[in-house]
Amino acid sequence: MTQLAATPKSAPSSGRGFARDALLIASALLMALTLYMVYFWAPTEQNLGVSQRIFYFHVPLGWIGMVSIIIVAFASLMHLFTGRQRWDDLAYSTAELGVIYASLILVTGAIWGKPVWGVWWTWDPKLTTTLVLWFIYVAYLMIRAYGPMGSQGRRFASVIALIGAIDAPIIYMASIWWRTAHPALNIGPAADEAEAIGDSRIYITLLVSVVAFTVMYIALLTERYALRKSESDLDELHQRMA
């Protein structure tokens, strides 16, 4: 009878654990600051009224949803080129978080659109390309769960992620390339000067909100990635014992 001895993994260093705790604490503090600024400090927009405050949640969610799929595509390619499991763990973890953020983009957009447009949904180019991004996230996860096992399934999923990476800049530029009911870009390198944010309190609140959601995303991704690595280690151990 052959005995299989698995090499024990080294325990996480105290410094790494402190960094993860610091991320979670910073995320909580920044989110509390964001909520205060959104509901008590930032002024109410005269034309849109109180419904405009969802803008401080919708924009950061959109930013993270688009960046996330680019990370999935990059990590997937790095895994295919290097064969290192950690890149695949990062891609999968990011995709799981990305589908949540993409769902929240659609939900917050619908809540904002109802009082402004009078409908929950319209086939606007920006909305449609965002919905395509959501389907790409779902397709990636479905291929990983139900597609071919091993490297073949990962290659198929990588192709899906690359399509999503192409879709992300299209979402950002949609209101410039096509006539759209969606508000024009008012932040970022391609922002319309005519649509620029006038009140500095609105601009500052939005920036704090983007930072808060980004830190929260990094904290959640760090925790999910650590869990995914543990899952991969268990799968490897089961395969060695089979």
Coordinates of C-alpha atoms in Angstrom, one line a residue:
M1 CA 0.0 0.0 0.0
T2 CA 1.4 3.3 -1.1
Q3 CA 1.2 6.2 1.3
L4 CA 0.8 9.7 -0.2
A5 CA 2.2 12.4 2.0
A6 CA 1.1 15.9 1.1
T7 CA 3.5 18.7 1.7
P8 CA 1.8 21.0 4.3
K9 CA 1.2 24.5 3.2
S10 CA 2.8 27.2 5.2
A11 CA 0.4 29.1 7.4
P12 CA -0.4 32.6 6.4
S13 CA 2.0 35.1 7.9
S14 CA 0.8 37.5 10.5
G15 CA 1.6 40.4 8.2
R16 CA -0.7 39.0 5.4
G17 CA -3.5 38.5 7.9
F18 CA -3.0 42.1 9.2
A19 CA -3.2 43.4 5.7
R20 CA -6.5 41.6 5.0
D21 CA -8.0 42.9 8.3
A22 CA -6.8 46.4 7.5
L23 CA -8.5 46.2 4.1
L24 CA -11.8 45.1 5.7
I25 CA -11.6 47.9 8.3
A26 CA -10.8 50.5 5.7
S27 CA -13.6 49.3 3.5
A28 CA -16.1 49.6 6.4
L29 CA -14.9 53.1 7.3
L30 CA -14.9 54.3 3.8
M31 CA -18.4 52.9 3.2
A32 CA -19.7 54.6 6.3
L33 CA -18.2 57.9 5.1
T34 CA -19.7 57.4 1.7
L35 CA -23.2 56.8 3.1
Y36 CA -22.9 60.0 5.3
M37 CA -21.8 62.1 2.3
V38 CA -24.4 60.7 0.0
Y39 CA -27.4 61.2 2.3
F40 CA -26.4 64.2 4.5
W41 CA -23.6 66.2 2.7
A42 CA -24.1 66.1 -1.0
P43 CA -26.8 68.4 -2.4
T44 CA -30.0 67.2 -4.1
E45 CA -29.9 67.6 -7.8
Q46 CA -32.7 70.0 -8.8
N47 CA -33.8 68.3 -12.0
L48 CA -33.6 64.7 -10.9
G49 CA -34.5 65.1 -7.3
V50 CA -33.6 62.5 -4.6
S51 CA -33.5 59.7 -7.2
Q52 CA -30.2 61.2 -8.3
R53 CA -28.5 59.9 -5.2
I54 CA -28.4 56.4 -6.6
F55 CA -25.8 57.9 -9.0
Y56 CA -23.2 57.5 -6.2
F57 CA -23.8 53.8 -6.2
H58 CA -24.5 53.1 -9.8
V59 CA -21.3 54.7 -11.2
P60 CA -18.8 52.9 -8.9
L61 CA -20.6 49.6 -9.6
G62 CA -20.3 50.2 -13.3
W63 CA -16.6 51.0 -12.9
I64 CA -15.9 47.8 -10.9
G65 CA -18.0 45.6 -13.2
M66 CA -16.0 46.7 -16.3
V67 CA -12.6 46.5 -14.6
S68 CA -13.4 43.1 -13.2
I69 CA -14.0 41.4 -16.5
I70 CA -10.7 42.7 -17.8
I71 CA -9.0 41.2 -14.7
V72 CA -10.7 37.9 -15.5
A73 CA -9.5 37.9 -19.1
F74 CA -5.9 38.9 -18.1
A75 CA -5.7 36.2 -15.4
S76 CA -7.1 33.6 -17.7
L77 CA -4.5 34.3 -20.3
M78 CA -1.7 34.3 -17.8
H79 CA -2.9 30.9 -16.6
L80 CA -2.9 29.5 -20.1
F81 CA 0.6 30.9 -20.8
T82 CA 2.2 29.9 -17.5
G83 CA 0.0 27.0 -16.3
R84 CA 0.1 28.3 -12.7
Q85 CA -3.0 27.6 -10.7
R86 CA -3.0 30.9 -8.9
W87 CA -3.9 32.8 -12.0
D88 CA -6.9 30.5 -12.6
D89 CA -7.9 31.0 -9.0
L90 CA -7.8 34.7 -9.5
A91 CA -9.8 34.6 -12.7
Y92 CA -12.5 32.4 -11.1
S93 CA -12.7 34.5 -7.9
T94 CA -13.0 37.7 -9.9
A95 CA -15.7 36.3 -12.1
E96 CA -17.8 35.3 -9.1
L97 CA -17.6 38.9 -7.7
G98 CA -18.0 40.4 -11.2
V99 CA -21.4 38.8 -11.8
I100 CA -22.6 40.2 -8.5
Y101 CA -21.5 43.7 -9.4
A102 CA -22.9 43.4 -13.0
S103 CA -26.2 42.4 -11.5
L104 CA -26.2 45.4 -9.2
I105 CA -25.4 47.7 -12.2
L106 CA -28.5 46.6 -13.9
V107 CA -30.7 46.8 -10.7
T108 CA -29.5 50.3 -9.7
G109 CA -29.8 51.5 -13.3
A110 CA -33.4 50.3 -13.5
I111 CA -34.2 51.9 -10.2
W112 CA -32.7 55.2 -11.4
G113 CA -34.3 54.9 -14.8
K114 CA -37.9 54.4 -13.7
P115 CA -38.4 58.0 -12.3
V116 CA -36.3 59.6 -15.0
W117 CA -37.4 57.7 -18.1
G118 CA -40.7 56.4 -16.9
V119 CA -39.7 52.7 -17.6
W120 CA -37.6 50.2 -15.8
W121 CA -35.8 49.1 -19.0
T122 CA -35.2 50.3 -22.5
W123 CA -33.0 48.8 -25.2
D124 CA -30.6 51.7 -25.0
P125 CA -27.1 50.9 -26.4
K126 CA -25.4 51.4 -23.1
L127 CA -27.9 49.3 -21.2
T128 CA -27.8 46.6 -23.8
T129 CA -24.0 46.3 -23.8
T130 CA -24.1 46.2 -20.0
L131 CA -26.7 43.3 -20.2
V132 CA -24.3 41.6 -22.6
L133 CA -21.6 41.9 -20.0
W134 CA -23.8 40.3 -17.4
F135 CA -24.5 37.3 -19.8
I136 CA -20.7 37.0 -20.4
Y137 CA -20.1 36.7 -16.7
V138 CA -22.8 34.1 -16.4
A139 CA -21.5 32.2 -19.4
Y140 CA -18.0 32.1 -18.0
L141 CA -19.2 30.7 -14.7
M142 CA -21.5 28.2 -16.4
I143 CA -18.7 26.9 -18.6
R144 CA -16.5 26.5 -15.6
A145 CA -19.2 24.6 -13.7
Y146 CA -20.7 22.5 -16.5
G147 CA -18.2 22.6 -19.4
P148 CA -15.3 20.3 -20.2
M149 CA -13.0 19.5 -17.2
G150 CA -9.4 20.5 -17.2
S151 CA -7.5 22.8 -19.5
Q152 CA -10.1 22.6 -22.3
G153 CA -12.8 24.1 -20.2
R154 CA -10.5 26.8 -19.0
R155 CA -9.6 27.7 -22.6
F156 CA -13.3 28.0 -23.5
A157 CA -13.9 30.2 -20.5
S158 CA -10.9 32.3 -21.4
V159 CA -12.4 33.0 -24.8
I160 CA -15.6 34.2 -23.1
A161 CA -13.6 36.4 -20.8
L162 CA -11.8 38.0 -23.7
I163 CA -15.1 38.9 -25.3
G164 CA -16.1 40.5 -22.1
A165 CA -12.8 42.5 -22.0
I166 CA -13.7 43.8 -25.5
D167 CA -17.3 44.7 -24.3
A168 CA -16.1 46.7 -21.3
P169 CA -14.7 49.7 -23.3
I170 CA -17.7 49.5 -25.6
I171 CA -20.0 50.1 -22.6
Y172 CA -17.9 53.1 -21.6
M173 CA -18.0 54.7 -25.0
A174 CA -21.6 53.7 -25.9
S175 CA -23.0 57.1 -25.1
I176 CA -20.4 58.8 -27.3
W177 CA -20.6 56.4 -30.3
W178 CA -24.4 56.1 -30.4
R179 CA -27.4 58.3 -29.7
T180 CA -28.5 57.1 -26.3
A181 CA -31.0 58.1 -23.6
H182 CA -28.4 57.3 -21.0
P183 CA -26.7 60.5 -19.5
A184 CA -23.5 61.5 -21.2
L185 CA -20.2 60.8 -19.6
N186 CA -19.5 63.3 -16.9
I187 CA -16.4 61.7 -15.4
G188 CA -13.3 60.1 -16.9
P189 CA -11.0 60.8 -19.8
A190 CA -13.8 60.9 -22.4
A191 CA -16.2 63.0 -20.3
D192 CA -18.3 65.6 -22.0
E193 CA -17.4 69.1 -20.8
A194 CA -21.0 70.2 -21.1
E195 CA -22.1 67.4 -18.8
A196 CA -19.3 68.0 -16.2
I197 CA -20.3 68.0 -12.6
G198 CA -20.8 71.6 -11.4
D199 CA -21.1 71.4 -7.7
S200 CA -17.8 70.3 -6.1
R201 CA -19.7 68.5 -3.3
I202 CA -21.2 66.1 -5.9
Y203 CA -17.9 65.5 -7.5
I204 CA -16.1 64.9 -4.1
T205 CA -18.9 62.5 -3.0
L206 CA -18.6 60.5 -6.2
L207 CA -14.8 60.2 -5.9
V208 CA -15.1 59.0 -2.3
S209 CA -17.8 56.6 -3.3
V210 CA -15.6 55.2 -6.1
V211 CA -12.7 54.7 -3.7
A212 CA -14.9 53.1 -1.1
F213 CA -16.4 50.6 -3.5
T214 CA -13.0 49.9 -5.0
V215 CA -11.5 49.1 -1.6
M216 CA -14.5 47.0 -0.7
Y217 CA -14.0 45.1 -4.0
I218 CA -10.3 44.5 -3.3
A219 CA -11.1 43.3 0.2
L220 CA -13.8 40.9 -1.0
L221 CA -11.6 39.6 -3.8
T222 CA -8.7 39.0 -1.4
E223 CA -11.0 36.9 0.8
R224 CA -12.5 35.0 -2.1
Y225 CA -9.1 34.4 -3.6
A226 CA -7.8 32.9 -0.4
L227 CA -10.8 30.6 -0.2
R228 CA -10.5 29.6 -3.8
K229 CA -6.8 28.7 -3.2
S230 CA -7.9 26.4 -0.3
E231 CA -10.4 24.8 -2.6
S232 CA -7.8 24.2 -5.3
D233 CA -5.4 22.7 -2.7
L234 CA -8.2 20.3 -1.5
D235 CA -9.0 19.3 -5.1
E236 CA -5.3 18.6 -5.7
L237 CA -5.1 16.5 -2.6
H238 CA -8.2 14.5 -3.6
Q239 CA -6.6 13.8 -7.1
R240 CA -3.4 12.6 -5.5
M241 CA -5.2 10.3 -3.2
A242 CA -7.5 8.9 -5.9

